[in-house]
JSON list of C-alpha atoms (C1' of nucleotides) in Angstrom, two decimals:
[
{"chain": "A", "resi": 1, "resn": "UNK", "atom": "CA", "xyz": [-33.88, -19.40, 16.78]},
{"chain": "A", "resi": 2, "resn": "UNK", "atom": "CA", "xyz": [-30.41, -20.82, 16.56]},
{"chain": "A", "resi": 3, "resn": "UNK", "atom": "CA", "xyz": [-27.70, -19.54, 18.82]},
{"chain": "A", "resi": 4, "resn": "UNK", "atom": "CA", "xyz": [-24.42, -18.33, 17.36]},
{"chain": "A", "resi": 5, "resn": "UNK", "atom": "CA", "xyz": [-21.80, -20.74, 18.65]},
{"chain": "A", "resi": 6, "resn": "UNK", "atom": "CA", "xyz": [-18.22, -20.29, 19.82]},
{"chain": "A", "resi": 7, "resn": "UNK", "atom": "CA", "xyz": [-16.83, -21.02, 16.35]},
{"chain": "A", "resi": 8, "resn": "UNK", "atom": "CA", "xyz": [-18.73, -18.06, 14.95]},
{"chain": "A", "resi": 9, "resn": "UNK", "atom": "CA", "xyz": [-16.73, -15.76, 17.22]},
{"chain": "A", "resi": 10, "resn": "UNK", "atom": "CA", "xyz": [-13.40, -17.54, 16.74]},
{"chain": "A", "resi": 11, "resn": "UNK", "atom": "CA", "xyz": [-12.46, -15.46, 13.72]},
{"chain": "A", "resi": 12, "resn": "UNK", "atom": "CA", "xyz": [-11.07, -12.07, 12.74]},
{"chain": "A", "resi": 13, "resn": "UNK", "atom": "CA", "xyz": [-13.15, -9.28, 14.26]},
{"chain": "A", "resi": 14, "resn": "UNK", "atom": "CA", "xyz": [-13.75, -7.82, 10.80]},
{"chain": "A", "resi": 15, "resn": "UNK", "atom": "CA", "xyz": [-15.39, -11.01, 9.57]},
{"chain": "A", "resi": 16, "resn": "UNK", "atom": "CA", "xyz": [-17.48, -11.35, 12.72]},
{"chain": "A", "resi": 17, "resn": "UNK", "atom": "CA", "xyz": [-18.54, -7.69, 12.56]},
{"chain": "A", "resi": 18, "resn": "UNK", "atom": "CA", "xyz": [-19.64, -8.16, 8.96]},
{"chain": "A", "resi": 19, "resn": "UNK", "atom": "CA", "xyz": [-21.56, -11.35, 9.68]},
{"chain": "A", "resi": 20, "resn": "UNK", "atom": "CA", "xyz": [-23.29, -9.96, 12.78]},
{"chain": "A", "resi": 21, "resn": "UNK", "atom": "CA", "xyz": [-25.35, -7.60, 10.64]},
{"chain": "A", "resi": 22, "resn": "UNK", "atom": "CA", "xyz": [-28.92, -8.86, 10.59]},
{"chain": "A", "resi": 23, "resn": "UNK", "atom": "CA", "xyz": [-28.38, -11.09, 13.61]},
{"chain": "A", "resi": 24, "resn": "UNK", "atom": "CA", "xyz": [-30.62, -10.88, 16.64]},
{"chain": "A", "resi": 25, "resn": "UNK", "atom": "CA", "xyz": [-29.23, -9.56, 19.91]},
{"chain": "A", "resi": 26, "resn": "UNK", "atom": "CA", "xyz": [-31.21, -11.01, 22.83]},
{"chain": "A", "resi": 27, "resn": "UNK", "atom": "CA", "xyz": [-31.21, -9.74, 26.40]},
{"chain": "A", "resi": 28, "resn": "UNK", "atom": "CA", "xyz": [-33.10, -11.19, 29.34]},
{"chain": "A", "resi": 29, "resn": "UNK", "atom": "CA", "xyz": [-33.38, -9.53, 32.73]},
{"chain": "A", "resi": 30, "resn": "UNK", "atom": "CA", "xyz": [-35.68, -9.91, 35.71]},
{"chain": "A", "resi": 31, "resn": "UNK", "atom": "CA", "xyz": [-37.64, -7.06, 34.17]},
{"chain": "A", "resi": 32, "resn": "UNK", "atom": "CA", "xyz": [-38.26, -8.88, 30.91]},
{"chain": "A", "resi": 33, "resn": "UNK", "atom": "CA", "xyz": [-37.16, -9.96, 27.46]},
{"chain": "A", "resi": 34, "resn": "UNK", "atom": "CA", "xyz": [-35.64, -7.69, 24.84]},
{"chain": "A", "resi": 35, "resn": "UNK", "atom": "CA", "xyz": [-34.31, -8.25, 21.34]},
{"chain": "A", "resi": 36, "resn": "UNK", "atom": "CA", "xyz": [-33.10, -6.21, 18.40]},
{"chain": "A", "resi": 37, "resn": "UNK", "atom": "CA", "xyz": [-31.58, -6.68, 14.97]},
{"chain": "A", "resi": 38, "resn": "UNK", "atom": "CA", "xyz": [-27.94, -5.61, 14.71]},
{"chain": "A", "resi": 39, "resn": "UNK", "atom": "CA", "xyz": [-27.42, -3.08, 11.90]},
{"chain": "A", "resi": 40, "resn": "UNK", "atom": "CA", "xyz": [-24.14, -1.33, 12.79]},
{"chain": "A", "resi": 41, "resn": "UNK", "atom": "CA", "xyz": [-20.88, -2.81, 14.11]},
{"chain": "A", "resi": 42, "resn": "UNK", "atom": "CA", "xyz": [-17.19, -2.00, 14.34]},
{"chain": "A", "resi": 43, "resn": "UNK", "atom": "CA", "xyz": [-14.16, -4.32, 14.45]},
{"chain": "A", "resi": 44, "resn": "UNK", "atom": "CA", "xyz": [-11.17, -3.92, 16.76]},
{"chain": "A", "resi": 45, "resn": "UNK", "atom": "CA", "xyz": [-8.47, -6.43, 15.98]},
{"chain": "A", "resi": 46, "resn": "UNK", "atom": "CA", "xyz": [-5.27, -7.08, 17.87]},
{"chain": "A", "resi": 47, "resn": "UNK", "atom": "CA", "xyz": [-2.52, -5.24, 19.67]},
{"chain": "A", "resi": 48, "resn": "UNK", "atom": "CA", "xyz": [-1.25, -3.85, 16.36]},
{"chain": "A", "resi": 49, "resn": "UNK", "atom": "CA", "xyz": [-4.52, -2.00, 15.79]},
{"chain": "A", "resi": 50, "resn": "UNK", "atom": "CA", "xyz": [-3.83, 1.44, 17.28]},
{"chain": "A", "resi": 51, "resn": "UNK", "atom": "CA", "xyz": [-7.56, 2.05, 17.46]},
{"chain": "A", "resi": 52, "resn": "UNK", "atom": "CA", "xyz": [-8.01, -0.97, 19.71]},
{"chain": "A", "resi": 53, "resn": "UNK", "atom": "CA", "xyz": [-7.76, -0.72, 23.49]},
{"chain": "A", "resi": 54, "resn": "UNK", "atom": "CA", "xyz": [-5.40, -3.68, 23.40]},
{"chain": "A", "resi": 55, "resn": "UNK", "atom": "CA", "xyz": [-2.67, -1.73, 21.58]},
{"chain": "A", "resi": 56, "resn": "UNK", "atom": "CA", "xyz": [-1.16, -0.80, 24.97]},
{"chain": "A", "resi": 57, "resn": "UNK", "atom": "CA", "xyz": [-0.93, -4.45, 25.93]},
{"chain": "A", "resi": 58, "resn": "UNK", "atom": "CA", "xyz": [-3.02, -6.33, 28.46]},
{"chain": "A", "resi": 59, "resn": "UNK", "atom": "CA", "xyz": [-4.44, -4.24, 31.29]},
{"chain": "A", "resi": 60, "resn": "UNK", "atom": "CA", "xyz": [-7.12, -4.77, 33.90]},
{"chain": "A", "resi": 61, "resn": "UNK", "atom": "CA", "xyz": [-9.57, -2.89, 31.75]},
{"chain": "A", "resi": 62, "resn": "UNK", "atom": "CA", "xyz": [-9.02, -4.66, 28.43]},
{"chain": "A", "resi": 63, "resn": "UNK", "atom": "CA", "xyz": [-8.18, -8.12, 29.80]},
{"chain": "A", "resi": 64, "resn": "UNK", "atom": "CA", "xyz": [-11.49, -9.57, 28.65]},
{"chain": "A", "resi": 65, "resn": "UNK", "atom": "CA", "xyz": [-10.54, -8.93, 25.02]},
{"chain": "A", "resi": 66, "resn": "UNK", "atom": "CA", "xyz": [-7.55, -11.23, 25.45]},
{"chain": "A", "resi": 67, "resn": "UNK", "atom": "CA", "xyz": [-9.80, -13.99, 26.72]},
{"chain": "A", "resi": 68, "resn": "UNK", "atom": "CA", "xyz": [-11.75, -16.68, 24.89]},
{"chain": "A", "resi": 69, "resn": "UNK", "atom": "CA", "xyz": [-14.16, -15.64, 22.11]},
{"chain": "A", "resi": 70, "resn": "UNK", "atom": "CA", "xyz": [-17.90, -15.53, 22.60]},
{"chain": "A", "resi": 71, "resn": "UNK", "atom": "CA", "xyz": [-17.93, -13.47, 25.77]},
{"chain": "A", "resi": 72, "resn": "UNK", "atom": "CA", "xyz": [-19.03, -9.90, 26.40]},
{"chain": "A", "resi": 73, "resn": "UNK", "atom": "CA", "xyz": [-16.44, -7.15, 26.83]},
{"chain": "A", "resi": 74, "resn": "UNK", "atom": "CA", "xyz": [-18.19, -4.19, 28.43]},
{"chain": "A", "resi": 75, "resn": "UNK", "atom": "CA", "xyz": [-16.14, -1.14, 29.33]},
{"chain": "A", "resi": 76, "resn": "UNK", "atom": "CA", "xyz": [-16.66, 2.35, 30.69]},
{"chain": "A", "resi": 77, "resn": "UNK", "atom": "CA", "xyz": [-15.73, 5.55, 28.86]},
{"chain": "A", "resi": 78, "resn": "UNK", "atom": "CA", "xyz": [-16.28, 9.31, 28.74]},
{"chain": "A", "resi": 79, "resn": "UNK", "atom": "CA", "xyz": [-16.98, 9.32, 32.45]},
{"chain": "A", "resi": 80, "resn": "UNK", "atom": "CA", "xyz": [-20.53, 8.03, 32.02]},
{"chain": "A", "resi": 81, "resn": "UNK", "atom": "CA", "xyz": [-21.01, 5.48, 29.26]},
{"chain": "A", "resi": 82, "resn": "UNK", "atom": "CA", "xyz": [-20.84, 1.69, 29.03]},
{"chain": "A", "resi": 83, "resn": "UNK", "atom": "CA", "xyz": [-20.14, 0.10, 25.64]},
{"chain": "A", "resi": 84, "resn": "UNK", "atom": "CA", "xyz": [-20.95, -3.46, 24.59]},
{"chain": "A", "resi": 85, "resn": "UNK", "atom": "CA", "xyz": [-18.45, -5.54, 22.62]},
{"chain": "A", "resi": 86, "resn": "UNK", "atom": "CA", "xyz": [-18.38, -9.19, 21.66]},
{"chain": "A", "resi": 87, "resn": "UNK", "atom": "CA", "xyz": [-14.98, -10.86, 22.06]},
{"chain": "A", "resi": 88, "resn": "UNK", "atom": "CA", "xyz": [-13.67, -12.55, 18.91]},
{"chain": "A", "resi": 89, "resn": "UNK", "atom": "CA", "xyz": [-10.54, -14.40, 17.72]},
{"chain": "A", "resi": 90, "resn": "UNK", "atom": "CA", "xyz": [-8.83, -17.25, 19.59]},
{"chain": "A", "resi": 91, "resn": "UNK", "atom": "CA", "xyz": [-7.82, -16.81, 23.22]},
{"chain": "A", "resi": 92, "resn": "UNK", "atom": "CA", "xyz": [-4.80, -14.51, 23.72]},
{"chain": "A", "resi": 93, "resn": "UNK", "atom": "CA", "xyz": [-5.57, -12.65, 20.49]},
{"chain": "A", "resi": 94, "resn": "UNK", "atom": "CA", "xyz": [-7.16, -9.40, 21.64]},
{"chain": "A", "resi": 95, "resn": "UNK", "atom": "CA", "xyz": [-10.12, -8.61, 19.42]},
{"chain": "A", "resi": 96, "resn": "UNK", "atom": "CA", "xyz": [-13.75, -7.59, 19.73]},
{"chain": "A", "resi": 97, "resn": "UNK", "atom": "CA", "xyz": [-16.74, -6.19, 17.86]},
{"chain": "A", "resi": 98, "resn": "UNK", "atom": "CA", "xyz": [-18.47, -3.05, 19.12]},
{"chain": "A", "resi": 99, "resn": "UNK", "atom": "CA", "xyz": [-22.25, -3.13, 18.78]},
{"chain": "A", "resi": 100, "resn": "UNK", "atom": "CA", "xyz": [-23.30, 0.35, 17.67]},
{"chain": "A", "resi": 101, "resn": "UNK", "atom": "CA", "xyz": [-26.91, 0.15, 16.48]},
{"chain": "A", "resi": 102, "resn": "UNK", "atom": "CA", "xyz": [-29.88, -2.21, 16.80]},
{"chain": "A", "resi": 103, "resn": "UNK", "atom": "CA", "xyz": [-33.42, -2.10, 15.47]},
{"chain": "A", "resi": 104, "resn": "UNK", "atom": "CA", "xyz": [-35.71, -2.95, 18.40]},
{"chain": "A", "resi": 105, "resn": "UNK", "atom": "CA", "xyz": [-38.06, -5.84, 17.68]},
{"chain": "A", "resi": 106, "resn": "UNK", "atom": "CA", "xyz": [-39.12, -7.29, 21.03]},
{"chain": "A", "resi": 107, "resn": "UNK", "atom": "CA", "xyz": [-39.47, -5.81, 24.50]},
{"chain": "A", "resi": 108, "resn": "UNK", "atom": "CA", "xyz": [-39.70, -2.33, 23.06]},
{"chain": "A", "resi": 109, "resn": "UNK", "atom": "CA", "xyz": [-41.71, -1.12, 26.01]},
{"chain": "A", "resi": 110, "resn": "UNK", "atom": "CA", "xyz": [-39.01, -2.19, 28.43]},
{"chain": "A", "resi": 111, "resn": "UNK", "atom": "CA", "xyz": [-36.25, -0.66, 26.32]},
{"chain": "A", "resi": 112, "resn": "UNK", "atom": "CA", "xyz": [-38.22, 2.56, 26.19]},
{"chain": "A", "resi": 113, "resn": "UNK", "atom": "CA", "xyz": [-38.64, 2.45, 29.97]},
{"chain": "A", "resi": 114, "resn": "UNK", "atom": "CA", "xyz": [-34.86, 2.14, 30.26]},
{"chain": "A", "resi": 115, "resn": "UNK", "atom": "CA", "xyz": [-34.41, 5.23, 28.06]},
{"chain": "A", "resi": 116, "resn": "UNK", "atom": "CA", "xyz": [-37.30, 7.41, 29.21]},
{"chain": "A", "resi": 117, "resn": "UNK", "atom": "CA", "xyz": [-36.22, 10.67, 27.61]},
{"chain": "A", "resi": 118, "resn": "UNK", "atom": "CA", "xyz": [-35.65, 9.73, 24.00]},
{"chain": "A", "resi": 119, "resn": "UNK", "atom": "CA", "xyz": [-37.73, 6.58, 23.66]},
{"chain": "A", "resi": 120, "resn": "UNK", "atom": "CA", "xyz": [-39.20, 6.06, 20.21]},
{"chain": "A", "resi": 121, "resn": "UNK", "atom": "CA", "xyz": [-37.68, 9.22, 18.83]},
{"chain": "A", "resi": 122, "resn": "UNK", "atom": "CA", "xyz": [-35.70, 8.79, 15.62]},
{"chain": "A", "resi": 123, "resn": "UNK", "atom": "CA", "xyz": [-32.40, 7.06, 16.23]},
{"chain": "A", "resi": 124, "resn": "UNK", "atom": "CA", "xyz": [-33.08, 6.21, 19.84]},
{"chain": "A", "resi": 125, "resn": "UNK", "atom": "CA", "xyz": [-30.93, 3.08, 19.65]},
{"chain": "A", "resi": 126, "resn": "UNK", "atom": "CA", "xyz": [-28.23, 4.21, 17.19]},
{"chain": "A", "resi": 127, "resn": "UNK", "atom": "CA", "xyz": [-25.20, 4.46, 19.43]},
{"chain": "A", "resi": 128, "resn": "UNK", "atom": "CA", "xyz": [-23.24, 2.04, 21.58]},
{"chain": "A", "resi": 129, "resn": "UNK", "atom": "CA", "xyz": [-24.04, 3.73, 24.89]},
{"chain": "A", "resi": 130, "resn": "UNK", "atom": "CA", "xyz": [-27.73, 3.97, 24.03]},
{"chain": "A", "resi": 131, "resn": "UNK", "atom": "CA", "xyz": [-27.84, 0.21, 23.57]},
{"chain": "A", "resi": 132, "resn": "UNK", "atom": "CA", "xyz": [-26.32, -0.58, 26.96]},
{"chain": "A", "resi": 133, "resn": "UNK", "atom": "CA", "xyz": [-28.82, 1.77, 28.59]},
{"chain": "A", "resi": 134, "resn": "UNK", "atom": "CA", "xyz": [-31.76, 0.15, 26.84]},
{"chain": "A", "resi": 135, "resn": "UNK", "atom": "CA", "xyz": [-30.57, -3.39, 27.54]},
{"chain": "A", "resi": 136, "resn": "UNK", "atom": "CA", "xyz": [-29.57, -2.72, 31.16]},
{"chain": "A", "resi": 137, "resn": "UNK", "atom": "CA", "xyz": [-25.92, -3.59, 30.67]},
{"chain": "A", "resi": 138, "resn": "UNK", "atom": "CA", "xyz": [-22.94, -2.24, 32.63]},
{"chain": "A", "resi": 139, "resn": "UNK", "atom": "CA", "xyz": [-19.59, -3.30, 34.03]},
{"chain": "A", "resi": 140, "resn": "UNK", "atom": "CA", "xyz": [-21.13, -5.99, 36.20]},
{"chain": "A", "resi": 141, "resn": "UNK", "atom": "CA", "xyz": [-21.97, -7.84, 32.99]},
{"chain": "A", "resi": 142, "resn": "UNK", "atom": "CA", "xyz": [-18.42, -7.81, 31.64]},
{"chain": "A", "resi": 143, "resn": "UNK", "atom": "CA", "xyz": [-17.43, -11.38, 30.79]},
{"chain": "A", "resi": 144, "resn": "UNK", "atom": "CA", "xyz": [-20.94, -12.77, 30.27]},
{"chain": "A", "resi": 145, "resn": "UNK", "atom": "CA", "xyz": [-20.89, -15.95, 28.20]},
{"chain": "A", "resi": 146, "resn": "UNK", "atom": "CA", "xyz": [-22.73, -15.32, 24.93]},
{"chain": "A", "resi": 147, "resn": "UNK", "atom": "CA", "xyz": [-22.94, -18.99, 23.97]},
{"chain": "A", "resi": 148, "resn": "UNK", "atom": "CA", "xyz": [-25.44, -20.32, 26.52]},
{"chain": "A", "resi": 149, "resn": "UNK", "atom": "CA", "xyz": [-28.87, -21.39, 25.27]},
{"chain": "A", "resi": 150, "resn": "UNK", "atom": "CA", "xyz": [-30.65, -19.59, 28.10]},
{"chain": "A", "resi": 151, "resn": "UNK", "atom": "CA", "xyz": [-28.02, -16.89, 28.64]},
{"chain": "A", "resi": 152, "resn": "UNK", "atom": "CA", "xyz": [-28.85, -13.41, 29.84]},
{"chain": "A", "resi": 153, "resn": "UNK", "atom": "CA", "xyz": [-27.17, -12.03, 26.73]},
{"chain": "A", "resi": 154, "resn": "UNK", "atom": "CA", "xyz": [-26.86, -13.92, 23.48]},
{"chain": "A", "resi": 155, "resn": "UNK", "atom": "CA", "xyz": [-26.98, -13.57, 19.72]},
{"chain": "A", "resi": 156, "resn": "UNK", "atom": "CA", "xyz": [-29.11, -15.66, 17.39]},
{"chain": "A", "resi": 157, "resn": "UNK", "atom": "CA", "xyz": [-29.20, -16.12, 13.65]},
{"chain": "A", "resi": 158, "resn": "UNK", "atom": "CA", "xyz": [-31.43, -13.43, 12.29]},
{"chain": "A", "resi": 159, "resn": "UNK", "atom": "CA", "xyz": [-32.31, -12.04, 8.91]},
{"chain": "A", "resi": 160, "resn": "UNK", "atom": "CA", "xyz": [-30.44, -12.72, 5.74]},
{"chain": "A", "resi": 161, "resn": "UNK", "atom": "CA", "xyz": [-28.87, -9.50, 4.56]},
{"chain": "A", "resi": 162, "resn": "UNK", "atom": "CA", "xyz": [-28.04, -8.75, 0.93]},
{"chain": "A", "resi": 163, "resn": "UNK", "atom": "CA", "xyz": [-24.25, -8.48, 0.90]},
{"chain": "A", "resi": 164, "resn": "UNK", "atom": "CA", "xyz": [-24.33, -5.76, -1.73]},
{"chain": "A", "resi": 165, "resn": "UNK", "atom": "CA", "xyz": [-26.27, -3.56, 0.70]},
{"chain": "A", "resi": 166, "resn": "UNK", "atom": "CA", "xyz": [-23.59, -3.67, 3.38]},
{"chain": "A", "resi": 167, "resn": "UNK", "atom": "CA", "xyz": [-21.50, -0.50, 3.65]},
{"chain": "A", "resi": 168, "resn": "UNK", "atom": "CA", "xyz": [-18.00, -0.36, 5.05]},
{"chain": "A", "resi": 169, "resn": "UNK", "atom": "CA", "xyz": [-16.59, 2.91, 6.41]},
{"chain": "A", "resi": 170, "resn": "UNK", "atom": "CA", "xyz": [-13.92, 4.05, 8.87]},
{"chain": "A", "resi": 171, "resn": "UNK", "atom": "CA", "xyz": [-14.63, 3.59, 12.56]},
{"chain": "A", "resi": 172, "resn": "UNK", "atom": "CA", "xyz": [-16.25, 6.38, 14.58]},
{"chain": "A", "resi": 173, "resn": "UNK", "atom": "CA", "xyz": [-14.59, 8.48, 17.26]},
{"chain": "A", "resi": 174, "resn": "UNK", "atom": "CA", "xyz": [-10.94, 7.58, 16.63]},
{"chain": "A", "resi": 175, "resn": "UNK", "atom": "CA", "xyz": [-9.96, 11.22, 16.33]},
{"chain": "A", "resi": 176, "resn": "UNK", "atom": "CA", "xyz": [-6.49, 10.90, 17.85]},
{"chain": "A", "resi": 177, "resn": "UNK", "atom": "CA", "xyz": [-5.65, 7.54, 16.30]},
{"chain": "A", "resi": 178, "resn": "UNK", "atom": "CA", "xyz": [-2.91, 7.67, 13.62]},
{"chain": "A", "resi": 179, "resn": "UNK", "atom": "CA", "xyz": [-3.26, 6.43, 10.08]},
{"chain": "A", "resi": 180, "resn": "UNK", "atom": "CA", "xyz": [-3.81, 3.96, 8.64]},
{"chain": "A", "resi": 181, "resn": "UNK", "atom": "CA", "xyz": [-5.81, 2.71, 11.62]},
{"chain": "A", "resi": 182, "resn": "UNK", "atom": "CA", "xyz": [-7.96, 5.80, 11.74]},
{"chain": "A", "resi": 183, "resn": "UNK", "atom": "CA", "xyz": [-9.26, 5.17, 8.23]},
{"chain": "A", "resi": 184, "resn": "UNK", "atom": "CA", "xyz": [-9.39, 1.40, 8.00]},
{"chain": "A", "resi": 185, "resn": "UNK", "atom": "CA", "xyz": [-12.94, 0.52, 6.89]},
{"chain": "A", "resi": 186, "resn": "UNK", "atom": "CA", "xyz": [-13.85, -1.64, 9.86]},
{"chain": "A", "resi": 187, "resn": "UNK", "atom": "CA", "xyz": [-17.27, -0.15, 10.47]},
{"chain": "A", "resi": 188, "resn": "UNK", "atom": "CA", "xyz": [-20.13, -2.14, 8.96]},
{"chain": "A", "resi": 189, "resn": "UNK", "atom": "CA", "xyz": [-23.64, -0.85, 8.43]},
{"chain": "A", "resi": 190, "resn": "UNK", "atom": "CA", "xyz": [-26.76, -1.88, 6.58]},
{"chain": "A", "resi": 191, "resn": "UNK", "atom": "CA", "xyz": [-29.78, 0.23, 5.79]},
{"chain": "A", "resi": 192, "resn": "UNK", "atom": "CA", "xyz": [-32.62, -1.17, 7.93]},
{"chain": "A", "resi": 193, "resn": "UNK", "atom": "CA", "xyz": [-34.91, -0.67, 4.97]},
{"chain": "A", "resi": 194, "resn": "UNK", "atom": "CA", "xyz": [-32.96, -3.37, 3.19]},
{"chain": "A", "resi": 195, "resn": "UNK", "atom": "CA", "xyz": [-34.16, -5.77, 5.88]},
{"chain": "A", "resi": 196, "resn": "UNK", "atom": "CA", "xyz": [-37.69, -7.07, 5.86]},
{"chain": "A", "resi": 197, "resn": "UNK", "atom": "CA", "xyz": [-38.41, -5.97, 9.39]},
{"chain": "A", "resi": 198, "resn": "UNK", "atom": "CA", "xyz": [-41.09, -3.78, 10.85]},
{"chain": "A", "resi": 199, "resn": "UNK", "atom": "CA", "xyz": [-39.51, -1.80, 13.67]},
{"chain": "A", "resi": 200, "resn": "UNK", "atom": "CA", "xyz": [-41.79, -1.36, 16.63]},
{"chain": "B", "resi": 1, "resn": "DC", "atom": "C1'", "xyz": [-30.39, 18.42, 9.81]},
{"chain": "B", "resi": 2, "resn": "DG", "atom": "C1'", "xyz": [-25.57, 19.47, 11.07]},
{"chain": "B", "resi": 3, "resn": "DG", "atom": "C1'", "xyz": [-21.98, 21.35, 14.09]},
{"chain": "B", "resi": 4, "resn": "DC", "atom": "C1'", "xyz": [-20.35, 22.68, 18.56]},
{"chain": "B", "resi": 5, "resn": "DC", "atom": "C1'", "xyz": [-19.76, 21.94, 23.47]},
{"chain": "B", "resi": 6, "resn": "DG", "atom": "C1'", "xyz": [-20.22, 20.59, 28.34]},
{"chain": "B", "resi": 7, "resn": "DA", "atom": "C1'", "xyz": [-20.90, 16.58, 31.32]},
{"chain": "B", "resi": 8, "resn": "DT", "atom": "C1'", "xyz": [-18.42, 13.22, 34.29]},
{"chain": "B", "resi": 9, "resn": "DT", "atom": "C1'", "xyz": [-15.01, 9.58, 36.10]},
{"chain": "B", "resi": 10, "resn": "DA", "atom": "C1'", "xyz": [-12.37, 5.01, 35.43]},
{"chain": "B", "resi": 11, "resn": "DT", "atom": "C1'", "xyz": [-8.12, 4.06, 33.68]},
{"chain": "B", "resi": 12, "resn": "DC", "atom": "C1'", "xyz": [-3.50, 4.62, 32.46]},
{"chain": "B", "resi": 13, "resn": "DT", "atom": "C1'", "xyz": [1.00, 7.61, 32.31]},
{"chain": "C", "resi": 1, "resn": "DG", "atom": "C1'", "xyz": [-3.06, 14.97, 35.48]},
{"chain": "C", "resi": 2, "resn": "DA", "atom": "C1'", "xyz": [-4.82, 13.92, 30.78]},
{"chain": "C", "resi": 3, "resn": "DT", "atom": "C1'", "xyz": [-7.68, 11.37, 28.11]},
{"chain": "C", "resi": 4, "resn": "DA", "atom": "C1'", "xyz": [-11.69, 8.84, 26.35]},
{"chain": "C", "resi": 5, "resn": "DA", "atom": "C1'", "xyz": [-14.53, 3.29, 20.68]},
{"chain": "C", "resi": 6, "resn": "DT", "atom": "C1'", "xyz": [-20.30, 9.15, 23.60]},
{"chain": "C", "resi": 7, "resn": "DC", "atom": "C1'", "xyz": [-24.53, 11.61, 24.39]},
{"chain": "C", "resi": 8, "resn": "DG", "atom": "C1'", "xyz": [-27.86, 15.20, 24.39]},
{"chain": "C", "resi": 9, "resn": "DG", "atom": "C1'", "xyz": [-28.91, 20.00, 24.34]},
{"chain": "C", "resi": 10, "resn": "DC", "atom": "C1'", "xyz": [-28.53, 24.23, 21.95]},
{"chain": "C", "resi": 11, "resn": "DC", "atom": "C1'", "xyz": [-27.50, 26.84, 18.26]},
{"chain": "C", "resi": 12, "resn": "DG", "atom": "C1'", "xyz": [-27.85, 28.37, 13.24]},
{"chain": "C", "resi": 13, "resn": "DG", "atom": "C1'", "xyz": [-29.49, 27.45, 8.35]}
]
DNA sequence: CGGCCGATTATCT
DNA sequence: GATAATCGGCCGG
């Protein structure tokens, strides 16, 4: 499997979010190996984007988004949830892609162990906080380098997705964000059935 | 299946 | 002191 390199991430978050569909998110911990196909993403691009954390300028929390591309930006919200983002765009341009849904393909038993209550029920990995739970990710992993061959967290080329099957919609949860940012179609999804994958 | 609501706390004003 | 890039349980249809 070929690793997505730094150049892949050194682009507009919208382009990266689009191209991440069908790619393989890989996570290795002392407990084992896990992988899933990315099927839902969202783009957050720049300080002008009022839906992006960076719109208030650089803070301790969002600093990672201002850093070099190809690193993880993992932040805490709603008092209990960690969300995984992949930093994009050149250094000093604050941008990232939120990973919202994966189709589990390897290490399903371990992911299920990490989510004991809802494991294997419909939609058990369709949500950004569900993914961090399953993959054992939290704030201590903020800043992980995604471009290392044997990295603990990385993304590999995956399945080819038919472009005409990709849907673009407004981003989720931006209830208090003003227009036009609230409605910009920077959420990308693909029906898993369009991929030739057998979920486990 | 869809809508409503409480949980719970780091971060910023 | 208010808010949050969410989740899961509980309700009704």
